[in-house]
Coordinates of C-alpha atoms in Angstrom, one line a residue:
M106 CA 49.2 22.7 34.2
D107 CA 47.1 25.6 33.1
I108 CA 49.7 27.5 31.3
S109 CA 47.6 30.7 30.9
K110 CA 46.9 30.9 34.6
E111 CA 50.7 30.1 35.4
I112 CA 51.7 32.9 32.9
V113 CA 49.4 35.5 34.6
T114 CA 50.8 34.5 38.0
K115 CA 54.5 34.7 37.0
A116 CA 53.7 37.9 35.1
K117 CA 52.0 39.4 38.1
E118 CA 55.2 38.7 40.2
I119 CA 57.4 40.3 37.3
N120 CA 55.2 43.3 37.2
G121 CA 55.8 44.0 40.8
H122 CA 59.4 44.1 40.2
I123 CA 59.4 46.2 37.1
D124 CA 57.1 48.8 38.9
A125 CA 59.6 49.0 41.6
Y126 CA 62.4 49.5 39.1
L127 CA 60.8 52.4 37.4
A128 CA 59.3 53.9 40.6
T129 CA 62.3 55.9 41.7
G130 CA 65.2 57.8 40.3
I131 CA 63.1 59.7 37.7
E132 CA 62.9 63.3 38.5
N133 CA 61.0 64.5 35.2
K134 CA 57.4 63.4 35.6
K135 CA 56.6 63.6 32.0
L136 CA 59.7 61.3 31.1
G137 CA 58.7 58.9 33.9
D138 CA 55.1 58.7 32.8
A139 CA 56.1 57.9 29.3
M140 CA 58.8 55.3 30.4
R141 CA 56.1 53.5 32.5
H142 CA 53.2 53.8 29.9
Y143 CA 54.0 50.3 28.1
P144 CA 55.2 48.5 31.1
A145 CA 52.1 49.6 33.1
A146 CA 49.7 48.3 30.3
G147 CA 50.9 44.7 31.2
G148 CA 51.8 41.9 28.8
K149 CA 52.7 38.2 29.0
R150 CA 56.2 39.1 30.3
M151 CA 57.3 35.9 28.3
R152 CA 61.0 37.1 28.2
P153 CA 61.5 37.6 31.9
I154 CA 59.5 34.5 32.7
L155 CA 61.7 32.5 30.4
A156 CA 64.8 33.7 32.3
Q157 CA 63.5 32.9 35.6
V158 CA 62.0 29.6 34.8
V159 CA 65.3 28.4 32.9
A160 CA 67.5 29.4 35.9
E161 CA 65.1 27.5 38.1
A162 CA 65.1 24.4 35.9
I163 CA 68.8 24.2 35.8
G164 CA 70.0 25.6 39.1
K165 CA 67.3 26.4 41.3
A166 CA 68.1 30.0 40.8
G167 CA 65.0 31.5 39.6
D168 CA 64.9 34.4 41.9
K169 CA 68.5 35.3 41.1
A170 CA 67.4 35.7 37.4
I171 CA 64.7 38.2 38.0
P172 CA 66.7 41.4 37.6
F173 CA 68.2 40.1 34.4
G174 CA 64.9 38.9 33.1
C175 CA 63.2 42.5 34.1
G176 CA 66.3 44.1 32.2
I177 CA 65.3 42.3 29.1
E178 CA 61.7 43.0 29.4
L179 CA 62.5 46.9 29.5
I180 CA 64.8 46.4 26.4
H181 CA 61.8 44.8 24.7
N182 CA 59.5 47.8 25.8
F183 CA 62.1 50.3 24.7
T184 CA 62.2 48.8 21.1
L185 CA 58.3 48.9 21.0
V186 CA 58.3 52.6 21.8
H187 CA 60.7 53.2 18.9
D188 CA 59.0 50.8 16.6
D189 CA 55.6 52.5 16.9
V190 CA 57.5 56.0 16.2
M191 CA 58.9 54.4 13.1
D192 CA 55.7 52.7 11.9
N193 CA 53.6 55.5 13.0
D194 CA 51.3 53.1 14.8
L195 CA 49.0 55.1 17.1
M196 CA 47.8 52.3 19.3
R197 CA 49.5 49.5 21.3
R198 CA 48.0 46.8 23.6
G199 CA 44.9 48.8 23.3
I200 CA 46.1 52.0 24.5
P201 CA 47.6 55.1 22.7
S202 CA 51.2 54.6 21.6
V203 CA 53.7 56.6 23.6
H204 CA 54.4 59.1 20.8
A205 CA 50.6 59.6 20.2
L206 CA 49.9 60.2 23.9
Y207 CA 52.9 62.5 24.4
D208 CA 54.8 63.5 21.4
V209 CA 57.6 62.0 19.3
P210 CA 60.5 63.5 20.7
T211 CA 59.3 62.4 24.3
A212 CA 58.8 58.8 23.0
I213 CA 62.4 58.8 21.6
I214 CA 63.7 60.1 24.9
A215 CA 61.6 57.7 26.9
G216 CA 63.0 54.5 24.8
D217 CA 66.5 55.7 25.3
A218 CA 65.9 56.1 29.3
L219 CA 64.5 52.6 29.4
F220 CA 67.6 51.3 27.5
A221 CA 69.6 52.7 30.1
R222 CA 67.7 51.8 33.1
A223 CA 67.5 48.1 31.6
F224 CA 71.2 47.9 31.9
E225 CA 71.2 49.2 35.5
I226 CA 69.0 46.5 36.4
V227 CA 70.9 44.0 34.6
A228 CA 74.0 44.9 36.5
E229 CA 72.3 44.0 39.7
T230 CA 72.0 40.3 38.7
D231 CA 73.2 38.3 41.7
V232 CA 75.9 36.1 40.0
E233 CA 79.4 35.4 40.5
P234 CA 81.4 38.5 39.3
A235 CA 83.0 36.6 36.6
K236 CA 79.7 35.9 34.9
L237 CA 78.3 39.3 35.1
P238 CA 80.2 40.7 32.0
S239 CA 78.9 37.9 29.9
L240 CA 75.4 38.8 30.7
M241 CA 76.0 42.5 30.0
K242 CA 77.5 41.5 26.8
L243 CA 74.7 39.0 26.0
A244 CA 72.2 42.0 26.5
A245 CA 74.2 44.5 24.4
R246 CA 74.8 42.2 21.6
S247 CA 71.1 41.3 21.5
I248 CA 70.1 44.9 21.1
F249 CA 72.4 45.3 18.2
L250 CA 70.9 42.5 16.5
V251 CA 67.3 43.8 17.3
A252 CA 68.4 46.9 15.7
E253 CA 69.7 45.0 12.5
G254 CA 66.3 43.2 12.4
Q255 CA 64.3 46.3 12.6
Q256 CA 66.4 48.0 9.9
D257 CA 65.9 44.8 7.8
D258 CA 62.2 45.0 8.3
M259 CA 62.1 48.5 7.1
D260 CA 64.5 47.9 4.2
F261 CA 62.2 44.9 3.1
E262 CA 59.3 47.3 2.4
N263 CA 61.3 48.9 -0.3
I264 CA 62.5 45.8 -1.8
P265 CA 60.3 44.0 -4.6
A266 CA 58.9 40.8 -2.9
E267 CA 60.3 38.7 -5.8
E268 CA 63.8 39.6 -4.6
L269 CA 63.1 38.3 -1.1
K270 CA 63.2 34.7 -0.1
E271 CA 61.9 32.9 3.0
E272 CA 65.2 32.8 4.5
D273 CA 65.5 36.6 4.4
Y274 CA 62.3 36.7 6.4
M275 CA 63.6 33.9 8.9
R276 CA 66.8 35.9 9.4
M277 CA 64.9 39.1 10.0
V278 CA 62.6 37.5 12.5
W279 CA 65.3 36.0 14.3
K280 CA 67.1 39.3 15.0
K281 CA 63.9 41.4 15.5
T282 CA 62.0 39.0 17.7
A283 CA 63.7 35.5 18.5
V284 CA 67.1 37.2 19.8
L285 CA 65.6 38.6 22.9
F286 CA 63.8 35.3 23.8
E287 CA 67.4 33.6 23.2
C288 CA 69.0 36.2 25.4
A289 CA 66.5 35.6 28.2
A290 CA 67.0 31.8 28.1
E291 CA 70.6 32.0 27.6
G292 CA 71.0 34.3 30.5
G293 CA 68.8 32.1 32.5
A294 CA 70.9 29.1 31.9
I295 CA 74.1 31.0 32.8
I296 CA 72.6 32.4 36.1
G297 CA 71.4 28.8 36.7
G298 CA 75.1 27.5 36.3
G299 CA 74.2 25.3 33.3
S300 CA 76.7 23.3 31.3
P301 CA 77.8 24.5 27.9
E302 CA 75.3 22.0 26.4
Q303 CA 72.5 23.1 28.7
I304 CA 73.1 26.7 27.6
E305 CA 73.3 26.3 23.9
K306 CA 70.0 24.0 24.1
M307 CA 68.1 26.6 26.0
K308 CA 69.1 29.0 23.5
E309 CA 68.0 26.7 20.5
Y310 CA 64.8 26.2 22.6
A311 CA 64.1 30.1 22.7
H312 CA 65.2 30.5 19.2
M313 CA 62.6 28.3 17.8
L314 CA 60.0 29.5 20.3
G315 CA 60.8 33.2 19.4
I316 CA 60.4 32.4 15.5
G317 CA 57.3 30.4 16.1
F318 CA 55.9 33.2 18.2
Q319 CA 56.6 35.9 15.6
I320 CA 55.0 33.6 12.5
W321 CA 51.8 33.1 14.8
D322 CA 51.9 37.0 15.5
D323 CA 52.0 37.6 11.7
V324 CA 49.0 35.0 11.5
L325 CA 47.0 37.2 14.2
A326 CA 47.8 40.3 12.6
L327 CA 45.6 39.1 9.8
T328 CA 43.0 36.9 11.6
G329 CA 42.6 38.3 15.2
N330 CA 40.0 40.1 16.7
E331 CA 40.8 43.9 16.5
E332 CA 39.5 44.9 20.0
I333 CA 41.6 42.2 21.6
L334 CA 44.7 42.7 19.6
G335 CA 44.5 46.5 20.3
K336 CA 45.5 47.5 16.8
P337 CA 43.9 47.3 13.4
V338 CA 43.6 43.9 11.7
G339 CA 45.5 44.0 8.4
N340 CA 48.0 46.7 9.2
D341 CA 50.8 44.5 7.8
I342 CA 49.4 44.5 4.4
R343 CA 48.6 48.3 4.4
N344 CA 52.1 48.9 5.7
G345 CA 53.9 46.4 3.1
K346 CA 55.3 44.3 5.7
R347 CA 57.2 41.2 4.0
T348 CA 55.9 38.8 6.4
I349 CA 56.2 34.9 5.8
I350 CA 52.5 35.1 4.6
A351 CA 53.0 38.0 2.1
L352 CA 56.2 36.3 0.7
H353 CA 54.5 32.8 0.3
A354 CA 51.6 34.1 -1.4
L355 CA 53.4 36.5 -4.0
H356 CA 55.8 33.6 -4.7
N357 CA 53.1 30.9 -5.1
L358 CA 50.2 32.6 -6.9
K359 CA 50.6 32.9 -10.5
A360 CA 50.6 36.4 -12.2
D361 CA 47.4 35.8 -13.9
D362 CA 45.6 34.7 -10.5
P363 CA 43.2 37.4 -9.5
R364 CA 43.9 36.7 -6.0
K365 CA 47.5 38.0 -6.4
K366 CA 46.0 41.1 -8.2
T367 CA 44.0 41.6 -5.1
L368 CA 46.7 41.3 -2.8
L369 CA 49.0 43.7 -4.7
A370 CA 46.1 46.3 -4.7
A371 CA 46.4 46.5 -0.9
L372 CA 50.0 45.6 -0.1
G373 CA 52.1 48.6 0.8
N374 CA 49.0 50.8 0.0
A375 CA 48.6 53.2 2.9
D376 CA 45.1 54.4 1.4
A377 CA 43.8 50.9 1.0
T378 CA 40.1 50.7 2.1
E379 CA 39.0 48.4 4.7
E380 CA 37.2 46.3 1.8
Q381 CA 40.5 46.1 0.1
I382 CA 42.3 44.8 3.2
K383 CA 39.8 42.3 3.8
A384 CA 39.7 41.1 0.3
A385 CA 43.5 40.6 0.5
I386 CA 43.2 38.7 3.5
E387 CA 40.5 36.2 2.1
A388 CA 42.8 35.9 -1.0
I389 CA 45.8 34.6 0.8
Q390 CA 44.1 32.1 3.0
E391 CA 46.3 29.2 1.6
S392 CA 49.4 31.2 2.7
I393 CA 48.1 31.7 6.3
D394 CA 47.5 28.1 6.6
Y395 CA 51.2 27.7 5.5
A396 CA 52.4 30.1 8.0
K397 CA 50.4 28.3 10.7
N398 CA 52.0 25.1 9.7
A399 CA 55.6 26.7 9.9
S400 CA 54.9 28.0 13.3
V401 CA 53.9 24.5 14.4
E402 CA 57.1 23.0 13.0
C403 CA 59.1 25.5 15.2
A404 CA 57.2 24.7 18.1
N405 CA 58.1 20.8 17.8
K406 CA 61.7 21.9 17.3
A407 CA 61.5 24.1 20.5
K408 CA 60.2 21.2 22.6
A409 CA 62.9 18.7 21.3
A410 CA 65.5 21.0 22.8
L411 CA 64.1 20.6 26.2
S412 CA 65.7 17.3 26.5
C413 CA 68.8 18.9 28.2
I414 CA 66.8 19.4 31.5
A415 CA 65.3 17.1 33.9
D416 CA 61.7 16.3 33.9
G417 CA 59.7 18.4 36.4
P418 CA 57.4 21.5 36.7
E419 CA 59.7 23.8 35.0
K420 CA 60.1 21.6 32.0
E421 CA 56.4 20.9 31.8
F422 CA 56.0 24.8 31.9
L423 CA 58.5 25.5 29.2
S424 CA 56.9 22.7 26.8
G425 CA 53.5 24.4 27.7
L426 CA 54.8 27.8 27.0
V427 CA 55.5 26.7 23.4
D428 CA 51.9 25.5 22.7
F429 CA 50.8 28.8 24.2
A430 CA 53.1 30.9 22.0
V431 CA 51.8 29.4 18.8
G432 CA 48.3 29.0 19.6
R433 CA 47.3 32.1 21.5
S434 CA 44.5 34.3 20.4
V435 CA 45.9 37.7 21.6

């Protein structure tokens, strides 16, 4: 199975539904354009694809999971809009960020509107009436945890790295990134009529997938191609992000190691030059390799959780999705 092609095919279907959901019911043109700006830019749509494939794997209910998955995708996009405002990132997916193209107030409102539209869509999910409250609560709880994760991420920038542990990073990443993967897979399992064991195992699968995805994202942020990434390489260092890479380097490089001095000169330095950023990345290659290995460990645990579903194309896809998430180049 060619996972990349499968993702493109499935994402195209999801895009059609998202376009339809955002095409009507928005009277203010500026707000509508701002809401559609990120969704229209495309994306891998891993969250709605997860919901759809898990529901299909468990109960042949993939089509029924589409509204729920699209709702989760719009939630993801609303968090991106607000994240870019908070981080003052001017580019996203190779295009201007919403607040850069429009303005900060419009970006905030657009994020809020995406949030509201997401729940309208989730409410359309074709499930037994008794299950709908569980799906709504799952989505709402996930958003709360994402908000906590984002706050942790910002707070970490003002906490000396020596006071932070890898466990702190993992918990932050779980909330900020993995939670929406969990939400998609757990929701898909519920829609598919999964057993309690299957629901829990699919949540575990998505948990490890999400964490592995984010760790790999941290790696790409320092090693990727800037043109492909659509944002400056090394911004995590300039912004002082306490990634697993930065924490590992700071905790394992000795105080008199010149590599640590090089990293500290750039970490959290908004005025760091391109030369300083490049030197800092070169100084922490061992920690980048450590993060790559940690991502692979997450991938292995995610695959192990797939034992709860029967062999078939859906299981093959979910396994391949793990390899894609921790090995992608963009």
